[in-house]
Tab-separated table of C-alpha atoms in Angstrom:
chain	number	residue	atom	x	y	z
A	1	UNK	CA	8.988	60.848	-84.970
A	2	UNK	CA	5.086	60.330	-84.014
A	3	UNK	CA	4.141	58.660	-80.495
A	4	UNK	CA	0.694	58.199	-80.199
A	5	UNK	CA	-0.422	58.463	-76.267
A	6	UNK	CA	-4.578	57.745	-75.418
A	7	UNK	CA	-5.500	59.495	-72.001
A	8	UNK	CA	-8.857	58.290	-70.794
A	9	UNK	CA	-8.630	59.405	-67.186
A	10	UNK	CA	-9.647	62.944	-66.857
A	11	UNK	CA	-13.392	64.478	-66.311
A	12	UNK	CA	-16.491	62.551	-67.861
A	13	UNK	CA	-18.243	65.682	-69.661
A	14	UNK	CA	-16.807	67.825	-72.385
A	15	UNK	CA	-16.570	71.561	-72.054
A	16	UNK	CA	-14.901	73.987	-74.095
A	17	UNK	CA	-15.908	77.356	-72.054
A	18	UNK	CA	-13.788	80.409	-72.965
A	19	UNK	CA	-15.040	83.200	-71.021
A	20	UNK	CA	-13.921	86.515	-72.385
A	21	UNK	CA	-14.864	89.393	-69.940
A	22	UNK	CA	-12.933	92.336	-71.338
A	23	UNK	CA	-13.824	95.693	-69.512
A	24	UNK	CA	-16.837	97.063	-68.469
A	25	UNK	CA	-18.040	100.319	-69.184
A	26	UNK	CA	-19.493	101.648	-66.029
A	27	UNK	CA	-19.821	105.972	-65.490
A	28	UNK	CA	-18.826	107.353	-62.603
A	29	UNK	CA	-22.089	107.447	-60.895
A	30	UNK	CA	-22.951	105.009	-57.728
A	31	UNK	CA	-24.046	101.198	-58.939
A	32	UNK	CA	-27.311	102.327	-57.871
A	33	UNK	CA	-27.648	105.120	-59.962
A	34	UNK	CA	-26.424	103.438	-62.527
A	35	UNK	CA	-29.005	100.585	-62.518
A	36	UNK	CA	-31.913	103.580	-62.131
A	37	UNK	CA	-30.568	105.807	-65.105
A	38	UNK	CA	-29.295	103.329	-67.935
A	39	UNK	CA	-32.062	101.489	-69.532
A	40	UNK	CA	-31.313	97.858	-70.501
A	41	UNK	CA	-31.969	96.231	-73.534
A	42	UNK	CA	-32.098	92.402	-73.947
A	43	UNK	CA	-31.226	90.913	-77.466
A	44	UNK	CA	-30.209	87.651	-78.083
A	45	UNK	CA	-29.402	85.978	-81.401
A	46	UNK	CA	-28.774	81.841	-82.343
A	47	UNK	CA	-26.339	80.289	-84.831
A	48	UNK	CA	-25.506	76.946	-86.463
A	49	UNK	CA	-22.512	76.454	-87.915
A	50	UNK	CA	-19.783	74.470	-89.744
A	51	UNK	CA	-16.114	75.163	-89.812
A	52	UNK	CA	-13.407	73.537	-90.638
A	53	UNK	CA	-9.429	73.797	-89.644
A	54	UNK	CA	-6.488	71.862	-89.570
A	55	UNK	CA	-6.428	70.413	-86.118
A	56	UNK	CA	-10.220	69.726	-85.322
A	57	UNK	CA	-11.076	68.594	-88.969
A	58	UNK	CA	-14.653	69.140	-89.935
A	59	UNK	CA	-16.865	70.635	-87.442
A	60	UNK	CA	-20.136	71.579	-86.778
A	61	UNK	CA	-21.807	73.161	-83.257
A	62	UNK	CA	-24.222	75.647	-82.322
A	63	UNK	CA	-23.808	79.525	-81.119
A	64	UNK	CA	-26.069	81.802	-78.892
A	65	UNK	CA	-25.500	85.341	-77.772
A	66	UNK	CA	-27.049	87.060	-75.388
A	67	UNK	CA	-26.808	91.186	-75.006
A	68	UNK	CA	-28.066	93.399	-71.942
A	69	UNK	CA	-28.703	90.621	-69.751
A	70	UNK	CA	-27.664	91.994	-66.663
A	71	UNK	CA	-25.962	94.972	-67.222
A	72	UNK	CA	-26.058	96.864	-70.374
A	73	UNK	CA	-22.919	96.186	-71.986
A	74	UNK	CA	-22.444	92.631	-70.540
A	75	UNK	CA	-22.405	89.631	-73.053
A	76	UNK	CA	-22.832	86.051	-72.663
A	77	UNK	CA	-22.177	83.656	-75.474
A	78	UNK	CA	-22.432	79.946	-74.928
A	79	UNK	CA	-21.814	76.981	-77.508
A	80	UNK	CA	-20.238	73.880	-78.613
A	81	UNK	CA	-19.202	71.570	-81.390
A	82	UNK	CA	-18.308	67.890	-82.778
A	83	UNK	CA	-15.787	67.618	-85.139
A	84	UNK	CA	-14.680	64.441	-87.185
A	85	UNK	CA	-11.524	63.736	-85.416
A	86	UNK	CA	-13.597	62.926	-82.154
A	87	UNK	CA	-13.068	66.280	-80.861
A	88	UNK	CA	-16.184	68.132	-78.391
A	89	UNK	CA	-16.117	71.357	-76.848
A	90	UNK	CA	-18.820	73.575	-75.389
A	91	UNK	CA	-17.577	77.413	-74.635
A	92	UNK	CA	-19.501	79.958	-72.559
A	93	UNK	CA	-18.157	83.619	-73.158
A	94	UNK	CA	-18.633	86.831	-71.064
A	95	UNK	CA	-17.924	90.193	-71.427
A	96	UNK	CA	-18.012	93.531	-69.862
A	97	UNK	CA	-18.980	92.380	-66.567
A	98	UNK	CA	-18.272	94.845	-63.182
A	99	UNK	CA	-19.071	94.609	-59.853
A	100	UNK	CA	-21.907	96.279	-58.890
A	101	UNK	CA	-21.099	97.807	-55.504
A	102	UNK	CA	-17.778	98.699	-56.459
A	103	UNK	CA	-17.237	98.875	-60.359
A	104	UNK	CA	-13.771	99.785	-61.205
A	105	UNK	CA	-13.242	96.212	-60.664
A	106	UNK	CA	-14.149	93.561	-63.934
A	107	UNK	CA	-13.948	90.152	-63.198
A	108	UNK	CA	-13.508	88.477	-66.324
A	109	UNK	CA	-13.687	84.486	-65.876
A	110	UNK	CA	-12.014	82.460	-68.436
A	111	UNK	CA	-13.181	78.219	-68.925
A	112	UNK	CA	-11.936	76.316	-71.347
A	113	UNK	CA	-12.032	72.190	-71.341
A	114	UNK	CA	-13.351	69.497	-74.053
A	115	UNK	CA	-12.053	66.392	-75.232
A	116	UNK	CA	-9.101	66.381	-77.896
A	117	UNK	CA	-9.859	63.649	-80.621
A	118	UNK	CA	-6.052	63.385	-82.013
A	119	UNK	CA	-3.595	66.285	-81.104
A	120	UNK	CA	-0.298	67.017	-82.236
A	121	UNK	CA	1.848	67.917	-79.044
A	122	UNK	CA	5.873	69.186	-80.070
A	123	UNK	CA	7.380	67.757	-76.802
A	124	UNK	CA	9.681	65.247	-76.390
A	125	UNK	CA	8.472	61.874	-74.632
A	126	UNK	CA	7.989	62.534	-71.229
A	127	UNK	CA	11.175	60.824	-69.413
A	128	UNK	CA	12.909	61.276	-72.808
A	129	UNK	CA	16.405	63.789	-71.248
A	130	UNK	CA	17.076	66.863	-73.129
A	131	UNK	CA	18.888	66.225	-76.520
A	132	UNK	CA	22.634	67.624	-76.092
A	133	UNK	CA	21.627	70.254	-78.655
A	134	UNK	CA	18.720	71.960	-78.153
A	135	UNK	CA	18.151	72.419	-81.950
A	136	UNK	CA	17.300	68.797	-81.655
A	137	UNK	CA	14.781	68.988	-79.289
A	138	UNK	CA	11.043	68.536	-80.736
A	139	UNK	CA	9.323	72.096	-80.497
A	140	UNK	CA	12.692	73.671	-81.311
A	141	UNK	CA	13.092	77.060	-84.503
A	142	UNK	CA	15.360	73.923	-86.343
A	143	UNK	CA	12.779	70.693	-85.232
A	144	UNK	CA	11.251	68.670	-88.275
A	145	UNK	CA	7.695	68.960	-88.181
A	146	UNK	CA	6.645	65.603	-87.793
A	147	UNK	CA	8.824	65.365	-84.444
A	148	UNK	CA	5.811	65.710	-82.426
A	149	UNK	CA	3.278	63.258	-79.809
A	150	UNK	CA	0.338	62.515	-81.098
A	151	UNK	CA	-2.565	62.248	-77.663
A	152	UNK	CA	-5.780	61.890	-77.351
A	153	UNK	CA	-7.140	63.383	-73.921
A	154	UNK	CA	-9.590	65.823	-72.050
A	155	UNK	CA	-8.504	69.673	-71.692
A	156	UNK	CA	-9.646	71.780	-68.756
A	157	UNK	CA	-8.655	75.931	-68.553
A	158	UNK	CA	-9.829	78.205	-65.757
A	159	UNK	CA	-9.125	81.755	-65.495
A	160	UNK	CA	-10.223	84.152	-63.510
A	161	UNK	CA	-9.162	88.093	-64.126
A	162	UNK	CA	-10.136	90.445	-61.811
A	163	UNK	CA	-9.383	93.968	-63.329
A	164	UNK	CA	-8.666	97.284	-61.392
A	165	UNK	CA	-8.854	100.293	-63.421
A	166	UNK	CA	-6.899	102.672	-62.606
A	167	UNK	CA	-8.350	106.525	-62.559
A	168	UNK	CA	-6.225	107.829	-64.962
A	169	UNK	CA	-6.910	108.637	-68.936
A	170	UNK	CA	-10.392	107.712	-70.125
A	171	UNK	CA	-10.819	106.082	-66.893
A	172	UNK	CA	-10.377	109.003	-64.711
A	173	UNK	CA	-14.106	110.379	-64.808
A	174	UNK	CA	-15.933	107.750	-66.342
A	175	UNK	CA	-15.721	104.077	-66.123
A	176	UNK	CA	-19.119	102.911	-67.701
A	177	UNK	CA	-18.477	103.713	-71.377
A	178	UNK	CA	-21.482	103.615	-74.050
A	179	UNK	CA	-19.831	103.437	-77.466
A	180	UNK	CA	-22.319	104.328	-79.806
A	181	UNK	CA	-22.587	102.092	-83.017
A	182	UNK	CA	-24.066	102.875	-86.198
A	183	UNK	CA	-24.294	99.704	-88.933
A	184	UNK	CA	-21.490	98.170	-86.221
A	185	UNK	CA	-19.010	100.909	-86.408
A	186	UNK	CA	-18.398	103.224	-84.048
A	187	UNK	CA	-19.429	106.971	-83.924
A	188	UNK	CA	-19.101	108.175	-80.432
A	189	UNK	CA	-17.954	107.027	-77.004
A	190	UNK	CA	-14.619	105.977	-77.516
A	191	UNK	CA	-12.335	104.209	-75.196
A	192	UNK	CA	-9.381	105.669	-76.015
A	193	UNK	CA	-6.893	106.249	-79.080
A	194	UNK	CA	-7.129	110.149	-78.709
A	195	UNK	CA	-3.802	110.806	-77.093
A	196	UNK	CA	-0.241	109.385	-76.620
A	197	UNK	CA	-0.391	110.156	-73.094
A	198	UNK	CA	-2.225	107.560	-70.875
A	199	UNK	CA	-2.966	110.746	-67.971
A	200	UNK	CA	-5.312	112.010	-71.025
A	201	UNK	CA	-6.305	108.610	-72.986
A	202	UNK	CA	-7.162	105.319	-73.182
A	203	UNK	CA	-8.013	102.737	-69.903
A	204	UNK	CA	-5.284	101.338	-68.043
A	205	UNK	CA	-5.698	98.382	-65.770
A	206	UNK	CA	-4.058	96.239	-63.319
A	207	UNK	CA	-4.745	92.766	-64.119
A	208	UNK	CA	-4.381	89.393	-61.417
A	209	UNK	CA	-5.429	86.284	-62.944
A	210	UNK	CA	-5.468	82.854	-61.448
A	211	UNK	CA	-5.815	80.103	-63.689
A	212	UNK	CA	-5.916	76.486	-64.294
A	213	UNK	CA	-4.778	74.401	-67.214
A	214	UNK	CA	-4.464	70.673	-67.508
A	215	UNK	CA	-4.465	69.422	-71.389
A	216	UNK	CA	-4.113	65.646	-71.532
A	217	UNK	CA	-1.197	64.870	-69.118
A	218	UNK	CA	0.228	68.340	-68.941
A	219	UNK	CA	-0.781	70.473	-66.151
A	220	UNK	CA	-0.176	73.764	-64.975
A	221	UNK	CA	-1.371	76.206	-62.580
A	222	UNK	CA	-0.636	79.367	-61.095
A	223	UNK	CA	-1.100	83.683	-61.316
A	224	UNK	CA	-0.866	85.752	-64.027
A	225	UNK	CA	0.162	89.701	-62.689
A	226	UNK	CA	0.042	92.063	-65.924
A	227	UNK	CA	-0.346	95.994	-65.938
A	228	UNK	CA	-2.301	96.788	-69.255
A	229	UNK	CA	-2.969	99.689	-70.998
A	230	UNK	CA	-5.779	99.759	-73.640
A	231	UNK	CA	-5.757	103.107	-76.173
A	232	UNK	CA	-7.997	102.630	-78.767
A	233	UNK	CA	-11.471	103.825	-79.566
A	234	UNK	CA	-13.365	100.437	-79.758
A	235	UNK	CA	-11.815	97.579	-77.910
A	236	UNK	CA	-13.940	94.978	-79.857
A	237	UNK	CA	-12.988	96.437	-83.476
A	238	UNK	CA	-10.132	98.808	-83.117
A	239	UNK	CA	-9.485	101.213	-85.924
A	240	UNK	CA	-6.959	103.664	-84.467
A	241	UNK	CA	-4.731	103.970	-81.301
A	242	UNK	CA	-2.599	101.250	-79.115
A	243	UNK	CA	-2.476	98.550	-76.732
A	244	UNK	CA	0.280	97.810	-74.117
A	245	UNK	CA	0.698	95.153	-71.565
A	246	UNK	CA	3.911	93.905	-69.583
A	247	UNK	CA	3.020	90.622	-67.391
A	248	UNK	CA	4.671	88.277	-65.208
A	249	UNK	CA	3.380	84.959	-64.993
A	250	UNK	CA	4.216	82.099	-62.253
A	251	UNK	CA	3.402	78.589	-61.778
A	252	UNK	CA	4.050	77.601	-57.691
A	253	UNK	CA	3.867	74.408	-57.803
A	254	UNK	CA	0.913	73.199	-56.563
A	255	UNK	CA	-1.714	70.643	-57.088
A	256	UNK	CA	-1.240	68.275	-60.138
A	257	UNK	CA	1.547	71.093	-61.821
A	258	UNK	CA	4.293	69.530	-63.674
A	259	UNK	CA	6.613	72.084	-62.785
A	260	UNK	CA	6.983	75.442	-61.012
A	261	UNK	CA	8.164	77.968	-63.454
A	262	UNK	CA	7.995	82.193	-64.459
A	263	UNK	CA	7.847	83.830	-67.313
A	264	UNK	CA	7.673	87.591	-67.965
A	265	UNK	CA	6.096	89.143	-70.989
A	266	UNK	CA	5.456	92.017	-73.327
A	267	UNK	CA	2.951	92.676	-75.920
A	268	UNK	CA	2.721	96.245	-78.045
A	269	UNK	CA	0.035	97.012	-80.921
A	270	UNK	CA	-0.613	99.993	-82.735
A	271	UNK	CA	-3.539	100.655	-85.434
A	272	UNK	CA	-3.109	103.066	-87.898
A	273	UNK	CA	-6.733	104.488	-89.378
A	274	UNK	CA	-5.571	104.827	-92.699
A	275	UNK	CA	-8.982	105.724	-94.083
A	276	UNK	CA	-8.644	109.239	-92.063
A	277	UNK	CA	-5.081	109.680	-93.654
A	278	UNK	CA	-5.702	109.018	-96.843
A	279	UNK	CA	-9.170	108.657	-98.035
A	280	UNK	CA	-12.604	110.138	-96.715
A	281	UNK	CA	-12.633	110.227	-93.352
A	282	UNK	CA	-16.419	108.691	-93.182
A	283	UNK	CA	-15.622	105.965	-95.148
A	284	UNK	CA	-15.513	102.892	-93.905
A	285	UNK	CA	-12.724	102.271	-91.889
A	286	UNK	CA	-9.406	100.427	-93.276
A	287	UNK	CA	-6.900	99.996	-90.427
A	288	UNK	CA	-3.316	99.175	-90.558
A	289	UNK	CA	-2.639	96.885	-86.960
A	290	UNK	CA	0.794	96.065	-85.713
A	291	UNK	CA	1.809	93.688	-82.997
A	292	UNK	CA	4.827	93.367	-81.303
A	293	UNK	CA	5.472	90.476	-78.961
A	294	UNK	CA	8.192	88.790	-77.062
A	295	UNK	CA	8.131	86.776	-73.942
A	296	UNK	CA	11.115	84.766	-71.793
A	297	UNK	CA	11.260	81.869	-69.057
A	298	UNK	CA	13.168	83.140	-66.382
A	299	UNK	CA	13.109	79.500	-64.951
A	300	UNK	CA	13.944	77.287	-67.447
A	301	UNK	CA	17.734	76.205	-67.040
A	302	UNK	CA	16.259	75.435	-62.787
A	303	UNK	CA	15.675	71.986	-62.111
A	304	UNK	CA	14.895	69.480	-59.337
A	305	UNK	CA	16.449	65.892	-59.112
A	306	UNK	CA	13.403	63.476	-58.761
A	307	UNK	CA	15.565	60.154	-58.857
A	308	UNK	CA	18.574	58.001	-60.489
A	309	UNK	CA	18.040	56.329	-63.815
A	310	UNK	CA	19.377	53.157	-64.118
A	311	UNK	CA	22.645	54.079	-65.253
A	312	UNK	CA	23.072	56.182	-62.351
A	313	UNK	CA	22.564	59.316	-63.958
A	314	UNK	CA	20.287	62.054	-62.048
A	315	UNK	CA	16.659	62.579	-63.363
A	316	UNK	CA	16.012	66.035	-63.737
A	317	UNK	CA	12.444	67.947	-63.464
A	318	UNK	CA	13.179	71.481	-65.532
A	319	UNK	CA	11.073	74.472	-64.224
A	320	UNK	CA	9.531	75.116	-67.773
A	321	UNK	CA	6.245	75.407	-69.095
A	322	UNK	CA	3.953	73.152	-71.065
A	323	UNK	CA	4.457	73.501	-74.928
A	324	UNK	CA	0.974	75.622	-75.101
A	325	UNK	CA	1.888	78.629	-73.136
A	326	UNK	CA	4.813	80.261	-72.115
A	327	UNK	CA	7.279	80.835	-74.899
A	328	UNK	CA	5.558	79.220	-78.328
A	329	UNK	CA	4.700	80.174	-81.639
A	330	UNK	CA	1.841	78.524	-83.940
A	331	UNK	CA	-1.966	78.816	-84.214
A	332	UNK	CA	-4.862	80.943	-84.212
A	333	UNK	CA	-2.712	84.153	-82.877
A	334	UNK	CA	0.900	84.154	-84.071
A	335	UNK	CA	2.396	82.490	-86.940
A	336	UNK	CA	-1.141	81.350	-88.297
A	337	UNK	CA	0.044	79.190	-90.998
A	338	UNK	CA	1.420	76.613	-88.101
A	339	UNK	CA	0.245	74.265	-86.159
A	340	UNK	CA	-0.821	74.918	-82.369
A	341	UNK	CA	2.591	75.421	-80.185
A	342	UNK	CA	4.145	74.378	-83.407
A	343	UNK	CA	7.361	76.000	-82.101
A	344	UNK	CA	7.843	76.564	-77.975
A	345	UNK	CA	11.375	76.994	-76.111
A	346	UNK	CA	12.695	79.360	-73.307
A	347	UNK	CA	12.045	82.879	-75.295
A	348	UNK	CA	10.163	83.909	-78.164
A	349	UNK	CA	9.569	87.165	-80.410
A	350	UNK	CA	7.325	87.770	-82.847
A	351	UNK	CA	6.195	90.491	-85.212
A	352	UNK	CA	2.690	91.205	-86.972
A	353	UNK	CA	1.136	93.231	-89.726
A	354	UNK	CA	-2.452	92.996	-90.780
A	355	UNK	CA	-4.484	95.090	-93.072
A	356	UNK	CA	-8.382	95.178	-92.401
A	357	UNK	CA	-10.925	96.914	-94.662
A	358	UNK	CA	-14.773	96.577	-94.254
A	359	UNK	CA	-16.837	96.414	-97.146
A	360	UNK	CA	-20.200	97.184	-98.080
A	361	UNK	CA	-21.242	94.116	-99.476
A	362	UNK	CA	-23.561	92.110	-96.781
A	363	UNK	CA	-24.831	88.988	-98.274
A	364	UNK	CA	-26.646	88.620	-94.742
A	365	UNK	CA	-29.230	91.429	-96.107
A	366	UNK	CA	-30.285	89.837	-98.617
A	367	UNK	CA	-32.720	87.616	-97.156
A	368	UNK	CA	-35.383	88.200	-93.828
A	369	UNK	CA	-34.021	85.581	-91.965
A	370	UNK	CA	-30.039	86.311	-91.750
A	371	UNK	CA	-30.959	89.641	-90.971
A	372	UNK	CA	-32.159	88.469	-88.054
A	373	UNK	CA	-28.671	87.260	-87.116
A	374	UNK	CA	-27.643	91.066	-86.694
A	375	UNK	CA	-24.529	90.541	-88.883
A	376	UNK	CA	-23.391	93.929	-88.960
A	377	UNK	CA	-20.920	94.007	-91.385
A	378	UNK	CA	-17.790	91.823	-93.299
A	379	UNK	CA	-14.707	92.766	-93.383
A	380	UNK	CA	-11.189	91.498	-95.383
A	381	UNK	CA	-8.081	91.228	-93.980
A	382	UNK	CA	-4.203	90.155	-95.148
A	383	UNK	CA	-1.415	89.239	-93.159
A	384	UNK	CA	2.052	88.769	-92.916
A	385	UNK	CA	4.121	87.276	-89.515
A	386	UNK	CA	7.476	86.493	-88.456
A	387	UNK	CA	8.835	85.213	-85.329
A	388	UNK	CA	11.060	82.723	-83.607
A	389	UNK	CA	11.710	80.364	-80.226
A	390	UNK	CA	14.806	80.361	-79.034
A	391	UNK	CA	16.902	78.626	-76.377
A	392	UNK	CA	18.019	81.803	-74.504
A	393	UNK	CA	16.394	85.435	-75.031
A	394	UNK	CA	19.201	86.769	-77.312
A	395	UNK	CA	18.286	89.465	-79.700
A	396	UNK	CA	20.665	88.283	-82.386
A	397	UNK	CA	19.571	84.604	-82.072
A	398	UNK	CA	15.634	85.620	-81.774
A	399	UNK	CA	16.273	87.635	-85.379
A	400	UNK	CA	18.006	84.588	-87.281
A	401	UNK	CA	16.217	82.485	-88.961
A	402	UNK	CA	12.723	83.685	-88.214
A	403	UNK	CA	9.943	81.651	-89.739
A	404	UNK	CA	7.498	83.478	-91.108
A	405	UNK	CA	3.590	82.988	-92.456
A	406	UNK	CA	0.941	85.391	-94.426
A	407	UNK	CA	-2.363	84.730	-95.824
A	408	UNK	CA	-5.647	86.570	-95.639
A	409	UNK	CA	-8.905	86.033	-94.054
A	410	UNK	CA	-12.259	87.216	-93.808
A	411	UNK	CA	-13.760	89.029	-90.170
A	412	UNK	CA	-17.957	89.073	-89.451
A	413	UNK	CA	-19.437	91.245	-87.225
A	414	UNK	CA	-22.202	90.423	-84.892
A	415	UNK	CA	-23.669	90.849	-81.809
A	416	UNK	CA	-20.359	93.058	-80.476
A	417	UNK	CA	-18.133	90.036	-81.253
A	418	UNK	CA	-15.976	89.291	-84.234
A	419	UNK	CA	-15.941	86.146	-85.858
A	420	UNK	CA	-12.779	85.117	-88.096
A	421	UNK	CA	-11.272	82.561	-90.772
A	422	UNK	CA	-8.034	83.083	-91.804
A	423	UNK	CA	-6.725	80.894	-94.485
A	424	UNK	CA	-2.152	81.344	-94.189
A	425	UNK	CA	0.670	79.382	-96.150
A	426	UNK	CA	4.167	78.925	-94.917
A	427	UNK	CA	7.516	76.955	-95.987
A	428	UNK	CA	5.773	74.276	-93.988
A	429	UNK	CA	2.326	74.109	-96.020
A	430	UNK	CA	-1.194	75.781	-95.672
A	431	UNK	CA	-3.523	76.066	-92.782
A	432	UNK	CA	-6.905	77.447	-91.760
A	433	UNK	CA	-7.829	78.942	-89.055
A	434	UNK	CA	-11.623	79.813	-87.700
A	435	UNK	CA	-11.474	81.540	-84.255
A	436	UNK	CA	-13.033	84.565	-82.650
A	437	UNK	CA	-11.798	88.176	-82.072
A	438	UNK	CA	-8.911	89.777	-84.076
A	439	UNK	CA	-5.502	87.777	-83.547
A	440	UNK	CA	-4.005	91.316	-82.128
């Protein structure tokens, strides 16, 4: 089933803006001493480029990064990009960014919005009530995948982290790190990854994060409480160590929400640096990562009674998410051969394997002007995924019939971020994917 819906009503401009500000590396000393001690260096670097994936089509934008700008470790990258399907975004990216006058806090903003040429949306009609099995409904682990909406509509996403960390670990003496890179890999100044314990390693945080999100018609608001524990050695590129986080996440109710609703959530990852077990250790790294996710919607079964249809039935509004956060599965992070919230009920868990190996072949050296792109390095990765939605968080039901997806992909390194394709193949067909940062 395909229903095409065209939404004209939303902002005039396009803007994709994802602003990533991750942690900020700030020592112990005053802000002022800070600013009088650390020397900053400016470098910037511009990119054109073409992509292509299965949901924007052919595409082709521009990049700019910007290092050192204001503080030394901050990073601001700002873009955008047509694609065929009538698609525009713009994105605006920053990173390690702390207060100045009081920096164990990082605020890291987050703005997305654009305009969506055609999207695929696995929801059922709004007004349509909930099939009497929920195997039926579109989104579902048993859906067909052409039971979907087809719109065409603007997309707005605000975030806005503020980070606490907490003086424990890595964090306890120092909270300004300088990792020290050689050729884009890291010899010094870890983050973390040296211990189990997080009293002796790694940076642990308490997250709040407001944020925004209205894609086409479907709306949501609300504040995102997470504790999060980050153990490895390079946050950007991590080659050994872990990453926690447990999170609760509500939607209130308010302004243009569709519904109120809560989820709660866990996410575990582990990297295993298998070029210090079993090779030289000063090779180049080759990392075995592992992610571990599961999430549930401790609302979804509430409901309010907004009317009487016709037939005198009651017209229920179900506390539950839209189908691109909360409990789904598809996309650029989990279950990459899919479709974007491909699959989205009440609960979902999913489980991740990746192996990444840099190599020494950089085809950006070969010429004067890509090295001036400060492409550090490339590196190859393969995959393989499983997971599931379900209609209740049952651990029996979330292991039967998972759906899985593998494929491989290629990473770039520049300018401290990591650019990625990933090419994956399921029982439902092949997709590509072009994103930045590692999936987990």
């Amino acid at each position: 089933m395909k229903i095409k819906i065209l939404v004209k009503n939303y902002s005039k401009y396009v803007l994709l803006i994802t602003v990533i500000v991750l942690t900020s590396n700030l020592s112990s000393q005053t802000a002022g001493e800070i600013k009088d001690t650390v020397e900053q260096e400016i470098s910037a670097v511009a990119l054109p480029f073409g992509l292509y994936s299965e949901i924007l089509g052919w595409a082709a934008g521009g990049f700019v990064g910007i290092q050192g700008l204001s503080q030394r470790n901050m990073s601001i990258y700002m873009g955008g990009l047509l694609s065929t399907n009538g698609t525009k975004y713009g994105f605006l990216q920053f990173r390690e960014f702390y207060l100045p006058f009081y920096p164990r806090i990082y605020i890291a903003p987050d703005i997305l919005g654009g305009y969506f040429g055609v999207l695929n949306v696995y929801k059922d009609p709004p007004g349509t009530p909930p099939p009497g099995d929920p195997k039926y409904r579109a989104g579902s682990n048993e859906s067909d995948k052409d039971n979907y909406m087809e719109v065409s509509g603007y997309d707005q996403w605000y975030e806005l982290k503020f980070r606490y960390l907490l003086p424990i670990g890595h964090g306890k003496d120092i909270v300004y790190f300088t990792p020290v890179l050689e050729n884009g890999i890291l010899k010094s100044g870890e983050m973390g990854g040296t211990d189990w314990n997080p009293f002796i390693s790694g940076r642990t945080f308490i997250d709040i994060k407001p944020f925004y999100r209205k894609r086409v018609a479907f709306a949501t608001n609300g504040i995102d409480f997470a504790l999060t524990r980050e153990n490895t050695d390079f946050y950007v590129n991590p080659t050994k160590g872990s990453f926690q986080k447990v999170a609760f996440r509500r939607d209130f109710g308010w302004f243009d929400t569709m519904a109120p609703w809560s989820v709660v959530e866990t996410d575990l990852r582990w990297y295993l640096p298998l070029h210090e077990f079993l090779f030289d250790k000063s090779s180049l790294p080759k990392v075995l990562a592992f992610d571990f996710w599961t999430i549930n919607t401790l609302t979804w079964n509430s409901y309010d009674i907004v009317g009487i249809d016709p037939e005198g039935n009651e017209i229920k509004k179900y506390h539950r998410p839209p189908p691109y956060t909360g409990a789904y599965l598809g996309g650029r992070y989990r279950l990459r051969a899919f479709y974007e919230g491909r699959f989205n009920d009440r609960a979902a868990i999913y489980y991740g394997m990746e192996y990444r190996q840099i190599i020494k072949w950089n085809p950006f050296d070969l010429w004067t002007v890509t090295k001036k792109l400060n492409v550090h390095w490339l590196q190859l990765a393969a995959f393989f995924e499983v997971g599931r939605v379900a209609p209740e968080w049952n651990i029996s039901t979330l292991h039967t019939d998972m759906k899985w997806s593998a494929g491989g992909g290629l990473r770039i390194f520049m300018n401290n971020l990591i650019l990625r394709i990933d090419s994956a193949f399921s029982e439902e067909g092949n997709f590509i994917q072009m994103y930045v940062d590692h999936a987990f």
